[in-house]
PDB file of C-alpha atoms in Angstrom:
ATOM      1  CA  MET A  32      -0.131  -0.028   0.156  1.00  0.00           C
ATOM      2  CA  THR A  33       1.433   3.540  -1.142  1.00  0.00           C
ATOM      3  CA  MET A  34       1.430   6.426   1.124  1.00  0.00           C
ATOM      4  CA  LYS A  35      -1.330   8.120  -0.588  1.00  0.00           C
ATOM      5  CA  GLN A  36      -3.311   4.802  -0.258  1.00  0.00           C
ATOM      6  CA  SER A  37      -2.844   4.579   3.423  1.00  0.00           C
ATOM      7  CA  ILE A  38      -4.000   8.588   3.853  1.00  0.00           C
ATOM      8  CA  LEU A  39      -7.103   7.793   2.223  1.00  0.00           C
ATOM      9  CA  TRP A  40      -7.793   5.084   3.917  1.00  0.00           C
ATOM     10  CA  LEU A  41      -6.978   6.442   7.205  1.00  0.00           C
ATOM     11  CA  ALA A  42      -9.415   9.659   6.071  1.00  0.00           C
ATOM     12  CA  GLY A  43     -12.535   7.343   5.227  1.00  0.00           C
ATOM     13  CA  ILE A  44     -12.283   5.456   8.772  1.00  0.00           C
ATOM     14  CA  LEU A  45     -12.374   8.983  10.456  1.00  0.00           C
ATOM     15  CA  LEU A  46     -15.084  10.159   8.185  1.00  0.00           C
ATOM     16  CA  LEU A  47     -17.116   6.660   9.238  1.00  0.00           C
ATOM     17  CA  LEU A  48     -16.167   6.794  13.165  1.00  0.00           C
ATOM     18  CA  PRO A  49     -19.126   9.424  14.261  1.00  0.00           C
ATOM     19  CA  VAL A  50     -21.785   7.257  12.537  1.00  0.00           C
ATOM     20  CA  ILE A  51     -20.312   3.862  14.159  1.00  0.00           C
ATOM     21  CA  VAL A  52     -20.192   5.326  17.493  1.00  0.00           C
ATOM     22  CA  SER A  53     -23.460   6.839  17.443  1.00  0.00           C
ATOM     23  CA  GLY A  54     -25.056   3.539  16.303  1.00  0.00           C
ATOM     24  CA  GLN A  55     -26.554   4.798  13.022  1.00  0.00           C
ATOM     25  CA  SER A  56     -26.653   2.955  10.025  1.00  0.00           C
ATOM     26  CA  VAL A  57     -24.821   4.080   6.746  1.00  0.00           C
ATOM     27  CA  THR A  58     -27.481   2.666   4.449  1.00  0.00           C
ATOM     28  CA  GLY A  59     -30.342   4.605   6.140  1.00  0.00           C
ATOM     29  CA  ALA A  60     -33.198   3.966   8.997  1.00  0.00           C
ATOM     30  CA  PRO A  61     -32.772   0.843  10.833  1.00  0.00           C
ATOM     31  CA  VAL A  62     -35.574  -1.497  10.374  1.00  0.00           C
ATOM     32  CA  LEU A  63     -37.421  -1.917  13.810  1.00  0.00           C
ATOM     33  CA  ALA A  64     -39.054  -5.352  14.772  1.00  0.00           C
ATOM     34  CA  ASP A  65     -43.297  -5.446  15.271  1.00  0.00           C
ATOM     35  CA  PRO A  66     -44.191  -4.258  18.513  1.00  0.00           C
ATOM     36  CA  PRO A  67     -44.862  -7.274  20.957  1.00  0.00           C
ATOM     37  CA  ALA A  68     -48.693  -8.480  20.963  1.00  0.00           C
ATOM     38  CA  LEU A  69     -50.823  -7.751  23.940  1.00  0.00           C
ATOM     39  CA  ALA A  70     -50.189 -10.224  26.873  1.00  0.00           C
ATOM     40  CA  GLY A  71     -54.264 -10.753  27.024  1.00  0.00           C
ATOM     41  CA  GLY A  72     -54.034 -11.544  23.236  1.00  0.00           C
ATOM     42  CA  PRO A  73     -56.647  -9.472  20.289  1.00  0.00           C
ATOM     43  CA  ASP A  74     -59.588 -10.332  22.404  1.00  0.00           C
ATOM     44  CA  ILE A  75     -58.557  -7.578  24.788  1.00  0.00           C
ATOM     45  CA  LEU A  76     -60.738  -4.410  24.121  1.00  0.00           C
ATOM     46  CA  ASP A  77     -59.080  -1.459  22.922  1.00  0.00           C
ATOM     47  CA  TYR A  78     -60.039   1.703  25.427  1.00  0.00           C
ATOM     48  CA  SER A  79     -58.457   4.259  23.724  1.00  0.00           C
ATOM     49  CA  GLY A  80     -61.074   5.180  21.186  1.00  0.00           C
ATOM     50  CA  TYR A  81     -64.786   5.259  20.575  1.00  0.00           C
ATOM     51  CA  GLY A  82     -67.110   2.549  19.079  1.00  0.00           C
ATOM     52  CA  TYR A  83     -70.271   2.829  16.990  1.00  0.00           C
ATOM     53  CA  VAL A  84     -73.416   0.897  17.016  1.00  0.00           C
ATOM     54  CA  ASN A  85     -76.427   0.988  14.899  1.00  0.00           C
ATOM     55  CA  VAL A  86     -80.152   0.621  17.033  1.00  0.00           C
ATOM     56  CA  LEU A  87     -83.359  -0.095  15.027  1.00  0.00           C
ATOM     57  CA  VAL A  88     -86.558  -0.076  17.214  1.00  0.00           C
ATOM     58  CA  LEU A  89     -89.729  -2.368  15.517  1.00  0.00           C
ATOM     59  CA  PHE A  90     -93.081  -2.688  16.494  1.00  0.00           C
ATOM     60  CA  THR A  91     -94.986  -5.963  15.457  1.00  0.00           C
ATOM     61  CA  GLU A  92     -98.537  -7.129  15.441  1.00  0.00           C
ATOM     62  CA  TYR A  93     -99.511  -8.798  12.218  1.00  0.00           C
ATOM     63  CA  ASP A  94     -96.829  -6.822  10.069  1.00  0.00           C
ATOM     64  CA  THR A  95     -93.710  -5.336  11.142  1.00  0.00           C
ATOM     65  CA  ASN A  96     -92.880  -1.824  11.140  1.00  0.00           C
ATOM     66  CA  PRO A  97     -90.321   0.783  12.140  1.00  0.00           C
ATOM     67  CA  LEU A  98     -91.042   2.734  15.119  1.00  0.00           C
ATOM     68  CA  GLU A  99     -90.368   6.445  15.334  1.00  0.00           C
ATOM     69  CA  GLY A 100     -89.711   8.374  18.012  1.00  0.00           C
ATOM     70  CA  ALA A 101     -89.103   5.704  20.521  1.00  0.00           C
ATOM     71  CA  ASP A 102     -87.103   6.510  23.440  1.00  0.00           C
ATOM     72  CA  VAL A 103     -83.525   4.916  23.722  1.00  0.00           C
ATOM     73  CA  TYR A 104     -80.831   4.939  26.263  1.00  0.00           C
ATOM     74  CA  LEU A 105     -77.100   4.062  25.728  1.00  0.00           C
ATOM     75  CA  LEU A 106     -76.612   2.587  29.695  1.00  0.00           C
ATOM     76  CA  LYS A 107     -73.324   2.172  31.316  1.00  0.00           C
ATOM     77  CA  GLU A 108     -72.656  -1.248  33.464  1.00  0.00           C
ATOM     78  CA  ASP A 109     -73.513   0.832  36.831  1.00  0.00           C
ATOM     79  CA  GLY A 110     -76.961   1.903  35.088  1.00  0.00           C
ATOM     80  CA  LEU A 111     -75.967   5.450  34.521  1.00  0.00           C
ATOM     81  CA  ILE A 112     -77.029   7.280  31.382  1.00  0.00           C
ATOM     82  CA  GLU A 113     -73.942   7.715  28.466  1.00  0.00           C
ATOM     83  CA  ASP A 114     -76.326   8.749  25.739  1.00  0.00           C
ATOM     84  CA  TYR A 115     -79.891   9.308  25.098  1.00  0.00           C
ATOM     85  CA  LYS A 116     -81.777   9.934  21.750  1.00  0.00           C
ATOM     86  CA  LEU A 117     -85.003   9.642  19.874  1.00  0.00           C
ATOM     87  CA  THR A 118     -85.549   6.992  16.747  1.00  0.00           C
ATOM     88  CA  ASP A 119     -86.303   8.736  13.276  1.00  0.00           C
ATOM     89  CA  ALA A 120     -88.693   8.173  10.807  1.00  0.00           C
ATOM     90  CA  SER A 121     -87.062   4.680  10.133  1.00  0.00           C
ATOM     91  CA  GLY A 122     -86.845   3.859  13.455  1.00  0.00           C
ATOM     92  CA  GLN A 123     -83.008   3.951  13.853  1.00  0.00           C
ATOM     93  CA  LEU A 124     -80.595   5.645  15.356  1.00  0.00           C
ATOM     94  CA  GLU A 125     -76.841   5.698  16.080  1.00  0.00           C
ATOM     95  CA  PHE A 126     -74.668   5.873  19.304  1.00  0.00           C
ATOM     96  CA  ALA A 127     -70.847   6.641  19.770  1.00  0.00           C
ATOM     97  CA  ALA A 128     -69.248   6.146  22.715  1.00  0.00           C
ATOM     98  CA  PRO A 129     -66.075   5.278  24.628  1.00  0.00           C
ATOM     99  CA  ALA A 130     -65.000   1.656  24.009  1.00  0.00           C
ATOM    100  CA  GLY A 131     -66.667  -0.604  26.509  1.00  0.00           C
ATOM    101  CA  ILE A 132     -69.585  -2.664  27.756  1.00  0.00           C
ATOM    102  CA  TYR A 133     -73.219  -0.611  27.551  1.00  0.00           C
ATOM    103  CA  TYR A 134     -76.676  -2.066  27.647  1.00  0.00           C
ATOM    104  CA  LEU A 135     -79.264  -0.631  25.057  1.00  0.00           C
ATOM    105  CA  GLY A 136     -82.304   0.355  26.688  1.00  0.00           C
ATOM    106  CA  ALA A 137     -85.566   1.267  24.996  1.00  0.00           C
ATOM    107  CA  TYR A 138     -89.060   2.178  25.920  1.00  0.00           C
ATOM    108  CA  TYR A 139     -92.597   2.462  24.134  1.00  0.00           C
ATOM    109  CA  GLY A 140     -95.489   3.659  26.481  1.00  0.00           C
ATOM    110  CA  THR A 141     -94.781   1.500  29.544  1.00  0.00           C
ATOM    111  CA  ASP A 142     -93.064  -1.476  27.579  1.00  0.00           C
ATOM    112  CA  TYR A 143     -89.203  -1.810  27.688  1.00  0.00           C
ATOM    113  CA  ARG A 144     -86.618  -3.875  26.073  1.00  0.00           C
ATOM    114  CA  GLU A 145     -82.844  -4.047  26.916  1.00  0.00           C
ATOM    115  CA  GLN A 146     -79.728  -5.422  25.159  1.00  0.00           C
ATOM    116  CA  MET A 147     -76.167  -5.770  26.030  1.00  0.00           C
ATOM    117  CA  VAL A 148     -73.547  -4.382  23.694  1.00  0.00           C
ATOM    118  CA  VAL A 149     -69.958  -4.168  23.439  1.00  0.00           C
ATOM    119  CA  LEU A 150     -68.036  -1.486  21.706  1.00  0.00           C
ATOM    120  CA  GLU A 151     -64.717  -1.566  20.616  1.00  0.00           C
ATOM    121  CA  ALA A 152     -62.468   1.166  19.635  1.00  0.00           C
ATOM    122  CA  ASN A 153     -62.788   2.435  16.228  1.00  0.00           C
ATOM    123  CA  LYS A 154     -65.010  -0.588  15.367  1.00  0.00           C
ATOM    124  CA  VAL A 155     -68.991  -0.783  14.392  1.00  0.00           C
ATOM    125  CA  ALA A 156     -70.416  -3.247  16.348  1.00  0.00           C
ATOM    126  CA  ASP A 157     -73.113  -5.576  15.001  1.00  0.00           C
ATOM    127  CA  GLY A 158     -76.677  -3.729  14.503  1.00  0.00           C
ATOM    128  CA  ILE A 159     -79.210  -4.266  17.306  1.00  0.00           C
ATOM    129  CA  ASN A 160     -82.828  -4.733  16.856  1.00  0.00           C
ATOM    130  CA  LEU A 161     -85.280  -3.763  19.756  1.00  0.00           C
ATOM    131  CA  ILE A 162     -88.478  -5.128  19.049  1.00  0.00           C
ATOM    132  CA  PHE A 163     -91.720  -4.561  20.581  1.00  0.00           C
ATOM    133  CA  SER A 164     -94.852  -6.876  20.196  1.00  0.00           C
ATOM    134  CA  TYR A 165     -98.418  -7.430  21.204  1.00  0.00           C
ATOM    135  CA  ASN A 166     -99.504 -11.088  20.707  1.00  0.00           C
ATOM    136  CA  PRO A 167    -103.288 -12.280  20.570  1.00  0.00           C
ATOM    137  CA  GLY A 168    -104.315 -14.492  23.605  1.00  0.00           C
ATOM    138  CA  THR A 169    -106.271 -17.548  23.919  1.00  0.00           C
ATOM    139  CA  PHE A 170    -109.236 -15.540  25.154  1.00  0.00           C
ATOM    140  CA  GLY A 171    -108.888 -12.969  22.126  1.00  0.00           C
ATOM    141  CA  SER A 172    -107.273 -10.405  24.538  1.00  0.00           C
ATOM    142  CA  MET A 173    -104.102  -8.672  23.596  1.00  0.00           C
ATOM    143  CA  PHE A 174    -101.114  -8.835  25.956  1.00  0.00           C
ATOM    144  CA  ARG A 175     -97.472  -7.584  25.653  1.00  0.00           C
ATOM    145  CA  SER A 176     -94.812 -10.100  24.815  1.00  0.00           C
ATOM    146  CA  LYS A 177     -91.546 -10.889  26.555  1.00  0.00           C
ATOM    147  CA  LEU A 178     -91.161  -8.502  29.259  1.00  0.00           C
ATOM    148  CA  ASP A 179     -93.475  -7.192  32.034  1.00  0.00           C
ATOM    149  CA  PRO A 180     -94.200  -3.710  31.675  1.00  0.00           C
ATOM    150  CA  VAL A 181     -91.816  -1.364  33.298  1.00  0.00           C
ATOM    151  CA  CYS A 182     -91.524   2.559  33.274  1.00  0.00           C
ATOM    152  CA  PHE A 183     -88.122   4.037  33.566  1.00  0.00           C
ATOM    153  CA  GLY A 184     -87.465   7.688  33.211  1.00  0.00           C
ATOM    154  CA  PRO A 185     -84.210   9.918  33.677  1.00  0.00           C
ATOM    155  CA  PHE A 186     -83.568  12.058  37.008  1.00  0.00           C
ATOM    156  CA  SER A 187     -81.102  14.839  36.778  1.00  0.00           C
ATOM    157  CA  LEU A 188     -79.629  17.034  39.947  1.00  0.00           C
ATOM    158  CA  GLN A 189     -76.903  19.612  40.455  1.00  0.00           C
ATOM    159  CA  VAL A 190     -74.834  20.267  43.535  1.00  0.00           C
ATOM    160  CA  LEU A 191     -74.004  23.807  44.423  1.00  0.00           C
ATOM    161  CA  LYS A 192     -72.091  25.598  47.123  1.00  0.00           C
ATOM    162  CA  LEU A 193     -72.445  28.960  48.336  1.00  0.00           C
ATOM    163  CA  TYR A 194     -69.594  31.144  48.736  1.00  0.00           C
ATOM    164  CA  SER A 195     -69.023  34.520  49.860  1.00  0.00           C
ATOM    165  CA  GLY A 196     -70.975  36.437  46.800  1.00  0.00           C
ATOM    166  CA  TYR A 197     -71.181  33.808  44.600  1.00  0.00           C
ATOM    167  CA  VAL A 198     -72.687  30.120  43.870  1.00  0.00           C
ATOM    168  CA  ALA A 199     -70.224  27.746  42.662  1.00  0.00           C
ATOM    169  CA  LEU A 200     -70.477  24.464  40.852  1.00  0.00           C
ATOM    170  CA  VAL A 201     -69.520  21.486  42.924  1.00  0.00           C
ATOM    171  CA  PRO A 202     -67.793  18.429  40.776  1.00  0.00           C
ATOM    172  CA  ASP A 203     -66.675  14.953  42.317  1.00  0.00           C
ATOM    173  CA  VAL A 204     -69.106  14.507  44.665  1.00  0.00           C
ATOM    174  CA  GLU A 205     -70.912  11.380  45.489  1.00  0.00           C
ATOM    175  CA  VAL A 206     -74.706  11.240  44.853  1.00  0.00           C
ATOM    176  CA  GLN A 207     -76.402   8.356  46.158  1.00  0.00           C
ATOM    177  CA  ILE A 208     -80.268   6.828  45.596  1.00  0.00           C
ATOM    178  CA  LEU A 209     -81.744   4.916  48.048  1.00  0.00           C
ATOM    179  CA  LEU A 210     -85.183   3.069  48.610  1.00  0.00           C
ATOM    180  CA  PRO A 211     -87.343   4.456  51.323  1.00  0.00           C
ATOM    181  CA  ASP A 212     -85.886   1.571  53.462  1.00  0.00           C
ATOM    182  CA  ASN A 213     -82.274   3.158  53.099  1.00  0.00           C
ATOM    183  CA  THR A 214     -81.177   0.520  51.024  1.00  0.00           C
ATOM    184  CA  LEU A 215     -78.651   1.490  48.302  1.00  0.00           C
ATOM    185  CA  VAL A 216     -79.749   1.549  44.718  1.00  0.00           C
ATOM    186  CA  LYS A 217     -77.212   3.652  42.876  1.00  0.00           C
ATOM    187  CA  ALA A 218     -74.695   5.918  43.328  1.00  0.00           C
ATOM    188  CA  ALA A 219     -72.461   8.287  40.864  1.00  0.00           C
ATOM    189  CA  MET A 220     -70.168  11.170  40.990  1.00  0.00           C
ATOM    190  CA  SER A 221     -71.204  15.023  39.975  1.00  0.00           C
ATOM    191  CA  ASN A 222     -69.400  15.775  36.618  1.00  0.00           C
ATOM    192  CA  TYR A 223     -67.795  19.030  36.082  1.00  0.00           C
ATOM    193  CA  LEU A 224     -71.315  21.090  36.045  1.00  0.00           C
ATOM    194  CA  GLY A 225     -71.893  19.765  39.488  1.00  0.00           C
ATOM    195  CA  GLU A 226     -74.502  16.993  37.675  1.00  0.00           C
ATOM    196  CA  VAL A 227     -75.391  13.498  37.367  1.00  0.00           C
ATOM    197  CA  THR A 228     -78.123  11.853  35.929  1.00  0.00           C
ATOM    198  CA  PHE A 229     -79.755   8.346  36.788  1.00  0.00           C
ATOM    199  CA  LEU A 230     -82.389   6.181  34.885  1.00  0.00           C
ATOM    200  CA  LEU A 231     -84.713   5.028  37.704  1.00  0.00           C
ATOM    201  CA  GLY A 232     -88.118   3.245  37.444  1.00  0.00           C
ATOM    202  CA  GLU A 233     -91.437   4.311  38.932  1.00  0.00           C
ATOM    203  CA  GLY A 234     -91.601   4.620  42.528  1.00  0.00           C
ATOM    204  CA  PHE A 235     -90.315   6.292  45.778  1.00  0.00           C
ATOM    205  CA  TYR A 236     -86.582   7.065  46.489  1.00  0.00           C
ATOM    206  CA  LYS A 237     -84.514   9.070  48.476  1.00  0.00           C
ATOM    207  CA  VAL A 238     -81.355  10.960  47.283  1.00  0.00           C
ATOM    208  CA  ARG A 239     -78.316  11.504  49.307  1.00  0.00           C
ATOM    209  CA  VAL A 240     -75.713  14.082  48.965  1.00  0.00           C
ATOM    210  CA  THR A 241     -72.983  15.020  51.375  1.00  0.00           C
ATOM    211  CA  VAL A 242     -70.638  18.002  51.080  1.00  0.00           C
ATOM    212  CA  ASP A 243     -67.891  18.891  53.759  1.00  0.00           C
ATOM    213  CA  ASP A 244     -69.548  16.257  55.904  1.00  0.00           C
ATOM    214  CA  ILE A 245     -72.731  17.793  55.733  1.00  0.00           C
ATOM    215  CA  GLU A 246     -75.152  15.636  54.529  1.00  0.00           C
ATOM    216  CA  GLN A 247     -78.911  16.390  52.942  1.00  0.00           C
ATOM    217  CA  THR A 248     -81.177  14.066  51.920  1.00  0.00           C
ATOM    218  CA  ARG A 249     -84.406  14.488  49.750  1.00  0.00           C
ATOM    219  CA  LEU A 250     -87.521  12.794  48.977  1.00  0.00           C
ATOM    220  CA  LEU A 251     -88.078  11.752  45.208  1.00  0.00           C
ATOM    221  CA  TYR A 252     -90.835  10.407  43.466  1.00  0.00           C
ATOM    222  CA  MET A 253     -90.651   8.709  39.798  1.00  0.00           C
ATOM    223  CA  SER A 254     -93.769   9.076  37.899  1.00  0.00           C
ATOM    224  CA  CYS A 255     -94.360   7.201  34.150  1.00  0.00           C
ATOM    225  CA  THR A 256     -96.096  10.355  33.197  1.00  0.00           C
ATOM    226  CA  THR A 257     -94.427  13.289  34.249  1.00  0.00           C
ATOM    227  CA  PRO A 258     -90.480  13.522  34.368  1.00  0.00           C
ATOM    228  CA  PRO A 259     -89.329  15.489  37.719  1.00  0.00           C
ATOM    229  CA  LYS A 260     -87.565  18.687  37.249  1.00  0.00           C
ATOM    230  CA  LEU A 261     -84.194  18.924  37.690  1.00  0.00           C
ATOM    231  CA  MET A 262     -83.141  18.975  41.659  1.00  0.00           C
ATOM    232  CA  GLN A 263     -80.587  21.058  42.950  1.00  0.00           C
ATOM    233  CA  PHE A 264     -78.910  20.332  46.192  1.00  0.00           C
ATOM    234  CA  LEU A 265     -77.356  23.831  47.645  1.00  0.00           C
ATOM    235  CA  PHE A 266     -74.653  23.602  50.456  1.00  0.00           C
TER     236      PHE A 266
END
């Protein structure tokens, strides 16, 4: 090797030295391996996104027709309302909600239908059909099928606190719904507006709220025909 060749070889080594030390490739970005699969496998729900479901509400007697204006609730597992809509002229509507397990509840008059649905992130669930029907009885009468008549309705309340000169909304406060014998039925935390909504059947309840160790309890009657007004608790 001549002196000139030795100098050129040494210069090439010096030029490549920073790349070698930094671990970079001289041919471009390295090819990374695929990320490991989730420990629980592909059946684990991805809770980072929203899922979608289409609901069709039908009424069947001698033929089947879409039911317009039916009340449909998307309920969380604890019974709290995630969303609420009315069916359109085709008897349909669509819900979008964070991935998870929900119940679709619909009522027509005092007849109620409910079905579970699993929403997966960034996916559309299989369509859900909720069917109301009257079947002719053996004595020529008509009776409701499948489920006994049940009346459900939304009840909302708001928690407020009085400070010097102004009234503030109170979030993150537990609200309890109890039966008259003090049996706990449902509980939930107020949102950033100090509000919480429950879906309750007809009857008497107690509503209990505690703020800064001060407890207030009020009597509530849920009616099938007249929904209660917004109840406010002021502390």
